[in-house]
XYZ file of C-alpha atoms in Angstrom:
320
model
C -16.202 -0.188 14.057
C -13.081 -0.030 16.232
C -10.680 -2.822 17.198
C -8.226 -2.384 20.064
C -5.213 -4.633 19.695
C -2.207 -5.264 21.915
C 0.414 -6.296 19.403
C 2.600 -9.366 19.676
C 5.444 -9.981 17.281
C 5.441 -13.203 15.296
C 8.499 -15.035 14.032
C 9.208 -14.220 10.412
C 8.798 -17.011 7.872
C 11.750 -18.335 5.888
C 11.064 -16.493 2.649
C 12.714 -15.222 -0.531
C 14.691 -12.108 0.340
C 16.413 -9.681 -2.044
C 20.184 -9.431 -2.308
C 21.165 -6.720 0.166
C 24.792 -6.170 -0.879
C 23.911 -4.091 -3.909
C 22.181 -1.483 -1.787
C 24.717 -0.576 0.888
C 25.355 2.709 -0.863
C 21.855 3.820 0.121
C 22.741 4.067 3.801
C 24.662 7.333 3.613
C 22.007 8.985 1.443
C 19.227 7.867 3.756
C 21.124 9.163 6.785
C 21.543 12.569 5.134
C 17.859 12.698 4.151
C 16.824 11.716 7.657
C 19.027 14.434 9.118
C 17.498 17.116 6.899
C 14.000 15.977 7.811
C 14.898 15.988 11.495
C 15.799 19.682 11.288
C 12.164 20.360 10.395
C 10.763 18.234 13.202
C 8.502 19.840 15.745
C 6.628 18.631 18.770
C 3.313 20.029 17.581
C 1.472 20.199 14.299
C 0.522 23.585 12.899
C -2.968 24.989 12.749
C -3.510 23.763 9.163
C -3.804 20.263 10.616
C -5.975 21.206 13.544
C -8.408 18.478 14.541
C -10.960 21.075 15.557
C -10.542 23.456 12.652
C -10.368 26.322 15.148
C -6.734 27.224 14.448
C -5.363 25.736 17.665
C -2.246 23.593 17.564
C -2.610 19.841 17.280
C -0.629 17.439 19.411
C 1.904 15.334 17.525
C 0.873 11.730 17.056
C 4.227 10.763 18.591
C 3.428 12.631 21.804
C -0.134 11.379 21.824
C 1.035 7.755 21.536
C 3.407 8.333 24.462
C 0.735 10.050 26.535
C -2.208 7.692 25.884
C -0.448 4.400 25.138
C -2.651 4.011 22.061
C -2.089 4.538 18.327
C -5.238 5.353 16.354
C -5.005 3.855 12.854
C -7.554 4.397 10.069
C -7.990 1.076 8.281
C -10.251 -0.489 5.648
C -10.755 -4.194 6.344
C -12.132 -5.061 2.891
C -8.784 -5.459 1.085
C -7.499 -9.025 1.539
C -4.707 -9.939 1.891
C -3.576 -6.406 2.812
C -6.200 -5.701 5.465
C -9.243 -7.828 6.262
C -11.107 -9.623 9.053
C -9.917 -13.142 9.844
C -12.098 -16.092 10.886
C -12.338 -14.677 14.413
C -13.423 -11.271 13.029
C -10.130 -9.625 14.015
C -7.989 -7.394 11.765
C -5.411 -9.354 9.751
C -3.229 -9.030 6.661
C 0.068 -7.558 5.532
C -0.625 -3.993 6.711
C -2.025 -5.227 10.033
C 1.017 -7.456 10.549
C 3.331 -4.481 10.036
C 1.290 -2.145 12.211
C 1.184 -4.639 15.077
C 4.981 -4.935 14.954
C 5.360 -1.158 14.882
C 3.059 -0.772 17.887
C 4.998 -3.404 19.820
C 8.271 -1.559 19.170
C 6.776 1.779 20.232
C 5.116 0.201 23.253
C 1.487 1.059 22.504
C -1.775 -0.720 21.760
C -3.524 -0.081 18.439
C -7.007 1.340 18.121
C -7.993 0.186 14.619
C -10.646 2.626 13.408
C -12.482 0.963 10.545
C -12.791 3.618 7.827
C -13.536 3.265 4.084
C -10.333 3.842 2.134
C -11.670 6.929 0.361
C -12.368 8.578 3.747
C -9.096 7.738 5.502
C -7.126 10.844 4.554
C -10.017 13.020 5.701
C -10.068 11.095 8.994
C -6.360 11.815 9.526
C -6.798 15.474 8.587
C -9.730 15.821 11.003
C -7.769 14.315 13.898
C -9.953 11.218 14.101
C -6.901 9.022 13.396
C -3.164 9.522 13.883
C -2.138 7.621 10.767
C -3.559 5.855 7.717
C -2.823 2.176 7.085
C -1.081 3.023 3.765
C -1.745 4.695 0.441
C -0.036 5.294 -2.886
C 2.255 8.310 -2.622
C 0.293 10.465 -5.064
C 1.552 14.078 -5.279
C -2.011 15.273 -4.668
C -2.121 13.307 -1.404
C 1.248 14.718 -0.362
C -0.397 18.156 -0.400
C -2.703 16.911 2.355
C -0.244 15.133 4.633
C 3.096 13.369 5.093
C 4.188 9.959 3.872
C 6.880 7.878 5.568
C 10.173 8.254 3.701
C 10.389 4.553 2.769
C 7.560 2.618 1.053
C 5.988 -0.361 2.804
C 4.502 -1.729 -0.439
C 5.484 -1.789 -4.085
C 2.234 -2.864 -5.701
C 2.248 -4.057 -9.288
C -0.701 -2.819 -11.310
C -1.880 -5.562 -13.614
C -4.302 -6.160 -16.472
C -6.971 -8.854 -16.378
C -8.534 -9.808 -19.712
C -11.944 -11.174 -20.609
C -12.202 -14.937 -21.315
C -11.010 -15.746 -24.830
C -9.240 -12.407 -25.295
C -6.633 -12.282 -28.062
C -4.765 -9.348 -26.476
C -1.173 -10.315 -25.698
C 0.497 -6.936 -25.106
C -0.491 -3.797 -23.221
C -0.025 -1.666 -26.341
C -3.102 -3.344 -27.829
C -5.258 -1.726 -25.141
C -4.810 1.725 -26.696
C -7.592 1.172 -29.200
C -11.000 2.770 -29.702
C -12.553 -0.699 -29.828
C -11.246 -1.613 -26.353
C -13.236 -0.950 -23.178
C -11.234 -0.747 -19.939
C -12.704 -0.988 -16.434
C -11.015 1.000 -13.648
C -11.800 1.733 -10.002
C -13.091 5.190 -9.170
C -10.715 7.612 -7.473
C -7.615 5.421 -7.718
C -4.175 5.945 -9.197
C -5.162 3.226 -11.678
C -7.987 5.403 -13.029
C -5.695 8.409 -13.373
C -2.721 6.643 -14.970
C -4.629 4.267 -17.249
C -6.438 7.133 -18.964
C -3.058 8.709 -19.735
C -1.508 5.463 -20.993
C -4.444 4.473 -23.190
C -6.154 7.679 -24.390
C -7.875 5.975 -27.341
C -9.654 3.361 -25.223
C -13.157 3.626 -23.800
C -13.492 3.570 -20.011
C -16.040 2.346 -17.519
C -15.410 3.636 -13.982
C -16.740 1.464 -11.141
C -16.754 1.649 -7.356
C -15.371 -1.726 -6.238
C -12.712 -4.210 -7.358
C -15.368 -6.929 -7.493
C -17.320 -4.803 -9.971
C -14.256 -4.611 -12.240
C -13.817 -8.379 -12.173
C -17.492 -8.974 -12.965
C -17.367 -6.481 -15.833
C -14.484 -8.390 -17.423
C -15.740 -11.901 -16.610
C -19.096 -11.134 -18.263
C -17.256 -9.565 -21.230
C -18.887 -6.158 -20.853
C -15.313 -4.840 -20.642
C -12.298 -6.146 -22.526
C -9.916 -5.621 -19.625
C -9.502 -4.094 -16.178
C -6.523 -2.559 -14.382
C -6.057 -3.355 -10.687
C -3.537 -4.388 -8.035
C -1.639 -7.670 -8.005
C -2.929 -8.667 -4.581
C -6.402 -8.959 -6.129
C -5.254 -11.832 -8.369
C -6.025 -14.756 -5.999
C -9.569 -13.657 -5.170
C -10.381 -12.765 -8.778
C -8.997 -15.996 -10.230
C -10.883 -17.979 -7.581
C -14.167 -16.272 -8.456
C -13.530 -16.058 -12.211
C -11.010 -18.734 -13.278
C -11.536 -18.021 -16.993
C -10.213 -14.449 -16.926
C -6.690 -14.052 -18.275
C -3.695 -12.028 -17.072
C -1.181 -10.016 -19.026
C 2.163 -11.352 -17.743
C 3.884 -7.972 -17.228
C 2.667 -5.200 -14.872
C 1.801 -1.837 -16.392
C 3.664 -0.041 -13.597
C 4.592 -0.417 -9.934
C 3.216 1.998 -7.332
C 4.912 2.909 -4.051
C 2.667 2.966 -0.958
C 3.488 4.058 2.573
C 2.018 5.222 5.868
C 0.227 8.603 5.735
C 0.316 11.107 8.626
C -0.996 14.645 9.258
C 0.545 17.581 7.444
C 3.234 19.079 9.677
C 3.606 16.121 12.063
C 7.314 15.665 11.373
C 7.945 14.210 14.820
C 5.734 11.182 14.135
C 6.909 10.959 10.541
C 10.559 10.832 11.610
C 9.989 7.936 14.016
C 7.771 5.988 11.600
C 10.229 6.524 8.721
C 13.105 5.302 10.874
C 11.079 2.229 11.857
C 10.184 1.398 8.241
C 13.780 1.947 7.077
C 15.024 -0.465 9.758
C 12.476 -3.122 8.753
C 13.480 -2.760 5.096
C 17.185 -3.080 5.917
C 16.554 -6.258 7.917
C 14.374 -7.899 5.256
C 11.188 -7.773 7.329
C 9.126 -5.973 4.683
C 10.180 -8.422 1.978
C 9.538 -11.478 4.150
C 6.079 -10.332 5.215
C 5.105 -9.343 1.666
C 6.099 -12.772 0.435
C 4.120 -14.370 3.257
C 0.892 -12.499 2.537
C 1.107 -11.784 -1.197
C 4.266 -12.574 -3.156
C 4.601 -16.335 -2.727
C 0.950 -16.884 -3.636
C 1.056 -14.633 -6.702
C 4.296 -16.158 -7.980
C 3.665 -19.786 -7.064
C 0.041 -20.176 -8.143
C -0.156 -17.701 -11.005
C 3.437 -17.318 -12.236
C 3.296 -13.539 -11.833
C 6.300 -11.490 -10.714
C 5.822 -9.584 -7.453
C 7.997 -6.740 -6.172
C 9.287 -6.448 -2.609
C 10.812 -3.556 -0.678
C 14.566 -4.127 -0.780
C 17.056 -3.419 1.976
C 17.662 0.055 0.526
C 13.974 0.790 0.140
C 14.146 0.145 -3.595
C 11.670 -1.978 -5.540
C 12.979 -5.455 -6.374
C 10.854 -7.616 -8.639
C 11.068 -11.370 -8.013
C 9.635 -13.664 -10.675
C 8.237 -17.172 -10.300
C 11.731 -18.642 -10.769
C 13.280 -16.450 -8.077
C 15.063 -14.105 -10.499
C 15.482 -10.630 -8.997
C 15.341 -7.387 -10.977
C 15.801 -3.909 -9.538
C 13.011 -1.728 -10.914
């Protein structure tokens, strides 16, 4: 399903923002990195990214946006509060909020192409979309395309525990008597198996399946993203949370391999939003304030330098 949106910018909420003064030193480094990347920029994408597979050159997403007035974005609308359908059945959420603002600044409408997350990179590679909504910057994915230079999300990966669990520390999960549930094909599946090699694993397709596995005590614990906390605790109030994330992943916009022209503009746009506190404010609006206020869990924001800054329930900030 496709959704064509003409973006309008909303006023930012008055939210917790990280201290910017500590990160001024980043500016010169970012400028140098941007300059090096710009030297590699080209107006067209090489044949390895051809939308037809015939070896012909592919038009840069930047030029296509200028020519057509439309940005084609691959999006999965089953990930609240990151990307979902609101009460009027329109795309909403943190990623949608950012994308609408980006489109308004570029001067284009957005063609949201609803695509299951696991198929989004393939859609970008095949030329069916110009950009993916966002993904963790896995090295394996970077072999297939380009990520914006600055993350748009720092997502904490958390542990939920079965009702009545006596586990109080992540180290206790590395035990042959512990069964962990993870989502298939995710960075959580990959990293958790490295962190806890002695544990048993059950690999499931959907986040809801993980929550059910833990709530019914078929698994001792599950590893998933912090933004799943509200929906899981609403559906299964008896599950417990370990208070400290296992790790924090960086996510950003994903574009075709070789499309440095689009990457350069998108990276500049994201860097500007980070420097002005927009990313932090919107994350707090959609995710952070809820996770901290209702569940007492620290949530990281993208700082003015692009660094991860964890903010706990008391407002204490820690650079990760």
